[in-house]
PDB file of C-alpha atoms in Angstrom:
ATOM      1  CA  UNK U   1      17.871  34.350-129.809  1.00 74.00           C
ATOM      2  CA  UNK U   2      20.038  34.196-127.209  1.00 77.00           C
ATOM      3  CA  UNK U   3      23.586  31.765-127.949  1.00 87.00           C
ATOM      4  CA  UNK U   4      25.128  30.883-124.451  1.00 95.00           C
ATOM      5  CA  UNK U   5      28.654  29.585-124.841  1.00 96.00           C
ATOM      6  CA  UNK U   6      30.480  27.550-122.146  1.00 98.00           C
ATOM      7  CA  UNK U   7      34.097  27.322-121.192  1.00 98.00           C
ATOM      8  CA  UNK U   8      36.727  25.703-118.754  1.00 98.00           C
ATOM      9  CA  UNK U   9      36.640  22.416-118.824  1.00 98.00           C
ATOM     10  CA  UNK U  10      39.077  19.855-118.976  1.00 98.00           C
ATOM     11  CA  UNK U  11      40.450  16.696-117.857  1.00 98.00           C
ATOM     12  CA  UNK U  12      41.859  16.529-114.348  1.00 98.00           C
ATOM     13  CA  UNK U  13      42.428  14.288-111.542  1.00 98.00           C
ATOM     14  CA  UNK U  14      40.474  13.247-108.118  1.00 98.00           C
ATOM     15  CA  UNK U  15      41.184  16.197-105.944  1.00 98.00           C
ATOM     16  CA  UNK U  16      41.690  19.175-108.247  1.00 98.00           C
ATOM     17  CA  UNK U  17      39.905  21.996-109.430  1.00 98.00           C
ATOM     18  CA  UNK U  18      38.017  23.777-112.336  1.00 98.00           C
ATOM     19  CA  UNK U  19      36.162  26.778-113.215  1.00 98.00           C
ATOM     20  CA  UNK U  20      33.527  26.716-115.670  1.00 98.00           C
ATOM     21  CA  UNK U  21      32.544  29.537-117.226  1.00 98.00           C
ATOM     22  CA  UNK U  22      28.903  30.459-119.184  1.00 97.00           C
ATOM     23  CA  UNK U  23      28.530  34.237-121.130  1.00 95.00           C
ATOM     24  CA  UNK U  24      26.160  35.208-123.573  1.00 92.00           C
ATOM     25  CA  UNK U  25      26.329  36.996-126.727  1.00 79.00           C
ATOM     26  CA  UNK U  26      24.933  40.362-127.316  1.00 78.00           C
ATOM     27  CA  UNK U  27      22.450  39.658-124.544  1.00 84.00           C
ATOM     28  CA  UNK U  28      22.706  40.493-121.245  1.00 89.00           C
ATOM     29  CA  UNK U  29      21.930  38.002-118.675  1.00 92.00           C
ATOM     30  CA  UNK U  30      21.530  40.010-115.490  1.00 93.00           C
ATOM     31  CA  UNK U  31      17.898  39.272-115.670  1.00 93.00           C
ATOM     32  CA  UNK U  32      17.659  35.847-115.622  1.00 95.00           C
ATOM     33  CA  UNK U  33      18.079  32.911-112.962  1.00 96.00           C
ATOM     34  CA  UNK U  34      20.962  31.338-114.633  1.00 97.00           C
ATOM     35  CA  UNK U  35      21.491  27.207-113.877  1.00 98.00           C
ATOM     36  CA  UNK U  36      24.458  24.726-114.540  1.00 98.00           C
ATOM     37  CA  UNK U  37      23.366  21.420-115.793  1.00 98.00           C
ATOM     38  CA  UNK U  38      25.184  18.553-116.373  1.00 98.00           C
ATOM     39  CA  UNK U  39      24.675  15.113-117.896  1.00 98.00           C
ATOM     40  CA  UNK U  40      26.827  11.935-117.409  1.00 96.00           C
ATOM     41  CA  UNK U  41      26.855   8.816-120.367  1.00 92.00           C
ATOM     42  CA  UNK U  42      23.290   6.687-119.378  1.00 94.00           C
ATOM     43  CA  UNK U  43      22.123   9.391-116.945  1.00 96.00           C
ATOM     44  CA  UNK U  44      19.282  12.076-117.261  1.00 95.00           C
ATOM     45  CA  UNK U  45      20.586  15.608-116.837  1.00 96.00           C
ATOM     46  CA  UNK U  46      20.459  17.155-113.484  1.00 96.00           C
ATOM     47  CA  UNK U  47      20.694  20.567-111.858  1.00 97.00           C
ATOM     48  CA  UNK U  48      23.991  21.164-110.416  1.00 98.00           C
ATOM     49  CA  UNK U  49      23.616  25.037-109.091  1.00 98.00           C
ATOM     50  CA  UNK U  50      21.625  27.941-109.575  1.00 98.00           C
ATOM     51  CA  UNK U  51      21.392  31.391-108.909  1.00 97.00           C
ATOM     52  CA  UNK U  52      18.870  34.431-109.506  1.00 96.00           C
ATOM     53  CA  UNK U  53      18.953  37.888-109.647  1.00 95.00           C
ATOM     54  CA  UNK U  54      20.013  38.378-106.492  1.00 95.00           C
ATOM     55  CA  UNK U  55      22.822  36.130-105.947  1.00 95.00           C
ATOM     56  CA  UNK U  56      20.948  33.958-103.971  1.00 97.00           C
ATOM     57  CA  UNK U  57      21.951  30.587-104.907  1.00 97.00           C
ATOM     58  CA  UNK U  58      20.785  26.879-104.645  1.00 97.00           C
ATOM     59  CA  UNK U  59      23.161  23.610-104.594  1.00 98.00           C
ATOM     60  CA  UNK U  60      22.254  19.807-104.442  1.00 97.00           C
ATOM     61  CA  UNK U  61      23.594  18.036-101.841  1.00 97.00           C
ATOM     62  CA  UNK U  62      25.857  15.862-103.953  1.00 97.00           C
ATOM     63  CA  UNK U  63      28.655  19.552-104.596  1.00 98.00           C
ATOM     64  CA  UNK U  64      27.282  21.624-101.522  1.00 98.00           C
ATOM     65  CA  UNK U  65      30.700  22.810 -99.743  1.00 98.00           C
ATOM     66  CA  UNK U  66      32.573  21.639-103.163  1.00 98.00           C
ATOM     67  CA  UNK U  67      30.987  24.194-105.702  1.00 98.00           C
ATOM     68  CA  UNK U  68      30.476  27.609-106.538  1.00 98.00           C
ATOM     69  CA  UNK U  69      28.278  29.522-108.212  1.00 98.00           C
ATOM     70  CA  UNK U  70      28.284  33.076-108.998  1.00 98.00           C
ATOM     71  CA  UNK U  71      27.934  35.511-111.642  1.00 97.00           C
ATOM     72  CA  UNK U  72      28.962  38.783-112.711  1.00 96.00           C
ATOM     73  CA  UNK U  73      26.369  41.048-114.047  1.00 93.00           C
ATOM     74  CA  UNK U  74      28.867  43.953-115.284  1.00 93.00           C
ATOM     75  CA  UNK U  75      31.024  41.192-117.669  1.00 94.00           C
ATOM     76  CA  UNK U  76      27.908  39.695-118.493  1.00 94.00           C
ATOM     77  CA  UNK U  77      29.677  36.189-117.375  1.00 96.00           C
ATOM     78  CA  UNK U  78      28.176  33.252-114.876  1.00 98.00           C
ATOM     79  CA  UNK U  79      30.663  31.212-113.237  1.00 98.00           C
ATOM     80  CA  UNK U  80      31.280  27.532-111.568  1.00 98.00           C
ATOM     81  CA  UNK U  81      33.878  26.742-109.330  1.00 98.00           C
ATOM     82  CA  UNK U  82      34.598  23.144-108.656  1.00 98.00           C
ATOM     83  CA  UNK U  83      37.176  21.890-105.966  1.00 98.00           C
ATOM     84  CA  UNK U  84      37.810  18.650-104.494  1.00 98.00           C
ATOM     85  CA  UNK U  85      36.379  17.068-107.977  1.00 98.00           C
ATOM     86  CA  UNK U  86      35.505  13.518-107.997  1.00 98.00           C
ATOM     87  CA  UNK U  87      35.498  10.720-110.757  1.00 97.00           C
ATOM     88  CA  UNK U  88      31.533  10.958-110.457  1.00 97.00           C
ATOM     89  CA  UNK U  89      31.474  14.725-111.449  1.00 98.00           C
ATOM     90  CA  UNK U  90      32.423  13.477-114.386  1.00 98.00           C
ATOM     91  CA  UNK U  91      29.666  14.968-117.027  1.00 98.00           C
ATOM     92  CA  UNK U  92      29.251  17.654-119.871  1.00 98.00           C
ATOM     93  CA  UNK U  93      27.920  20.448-117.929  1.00 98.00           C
ATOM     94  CA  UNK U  94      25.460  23.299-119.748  1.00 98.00           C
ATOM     95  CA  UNK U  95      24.562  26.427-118.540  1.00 97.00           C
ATOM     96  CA  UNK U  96      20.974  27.375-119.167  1.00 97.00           C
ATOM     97  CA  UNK U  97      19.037  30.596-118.510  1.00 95.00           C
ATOM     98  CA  UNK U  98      15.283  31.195-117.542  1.00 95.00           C
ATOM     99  CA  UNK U  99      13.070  34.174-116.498  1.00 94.00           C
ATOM    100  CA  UNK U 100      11.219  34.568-113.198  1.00 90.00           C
ATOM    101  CA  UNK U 101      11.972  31.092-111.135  1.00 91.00           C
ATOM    102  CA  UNK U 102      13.589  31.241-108.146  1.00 92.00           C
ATOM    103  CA  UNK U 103      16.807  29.212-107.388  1.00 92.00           C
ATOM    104  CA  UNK U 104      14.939  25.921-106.455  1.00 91.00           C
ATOM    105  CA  UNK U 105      12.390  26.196-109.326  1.00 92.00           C
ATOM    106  CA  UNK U 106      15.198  26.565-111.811  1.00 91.00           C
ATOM    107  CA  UNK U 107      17.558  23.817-110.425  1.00 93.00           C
ATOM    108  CA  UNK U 108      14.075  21.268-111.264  1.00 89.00           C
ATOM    109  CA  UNK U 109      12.997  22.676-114.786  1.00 86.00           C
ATOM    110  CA  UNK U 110      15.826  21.484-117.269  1.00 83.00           C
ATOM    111  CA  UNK U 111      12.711  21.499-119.635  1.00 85.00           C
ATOM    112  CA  UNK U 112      11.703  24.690-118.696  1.00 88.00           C
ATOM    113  CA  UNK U 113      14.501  26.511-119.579  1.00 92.00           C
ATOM    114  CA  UNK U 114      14.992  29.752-121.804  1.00 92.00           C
ATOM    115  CA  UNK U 115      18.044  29.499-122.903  1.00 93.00           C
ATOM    116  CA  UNK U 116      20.837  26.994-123.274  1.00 95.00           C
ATOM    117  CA  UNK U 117      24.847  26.243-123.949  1.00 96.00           C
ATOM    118  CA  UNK U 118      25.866  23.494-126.234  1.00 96.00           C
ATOM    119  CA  UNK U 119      28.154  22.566-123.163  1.00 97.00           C
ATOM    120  CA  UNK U 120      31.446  21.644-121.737  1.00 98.00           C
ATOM    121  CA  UNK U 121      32.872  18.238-121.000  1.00 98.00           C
ATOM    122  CA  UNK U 122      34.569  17.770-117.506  1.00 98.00           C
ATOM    123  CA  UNK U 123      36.436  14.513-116.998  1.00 98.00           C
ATOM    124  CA  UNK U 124      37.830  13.845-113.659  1.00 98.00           C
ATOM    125  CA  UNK U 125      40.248  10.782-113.174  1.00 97.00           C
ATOM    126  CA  UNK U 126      40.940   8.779-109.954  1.00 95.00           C
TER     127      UNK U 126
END
């Protein structure tokens, strides 16, 4: 079974930045399109950013030009950066791992997931 563990968030203010951070235990991820999630108080959970095997990555429009995604196969480790945050980014976010979807498949399928975190809670203040 593969445990994903998230870190990096925080509490912050309008404006600032955080990197989230996703690795795996005794697994290695490199083969899998790898997602961040997140889910607000009230609201479903949505697909933030994803990326495949390739790098090639996906964003929705809501963080394009604001977030990052990436990964590093060699440390085993997927990554989110997140500048200019907003009071609306406020969620706990969850990265999540699947086999053989492309970036766009993988950003839609929060229930067709492989794998998932337990998640991380970013709060963003005005």
């Amino acid at each position: 079974q593969v445990q994903l563990v998230e870190s990096g968030g925080g509490s912050v203010r309008s404006g600032e930045s955080l990197t989230l951070s996703c690795t795996a235990s005794k697994y290695t991820l490199s083969s899998y399109s790898l997602v961040w999630f997140r889910q607000a108080p009230g609201k479903e959970r949505e697909g933030v950013a994803a990326i495949d095997v390739n790098s090639r990555t996906i964003y929705i429009d809501s963080v394009k030009g604001r977030f990052t995604i990436s990964r590093d196969n060699a440390k085993n480790m997927l990554y989110l950066q997140m500048n200019n945050l907003k009071p609306e980014d406020t969620a706990m976010y969850y990265c999540a791992a699947v086999y053989g979807l492309t970036p766009a498949q993988a950003l839609g399928s929060s229930r067709g997931m492989d794998y998932w975190g337990k998640g991380t809670q970013v709060t963003i203040s005005p």
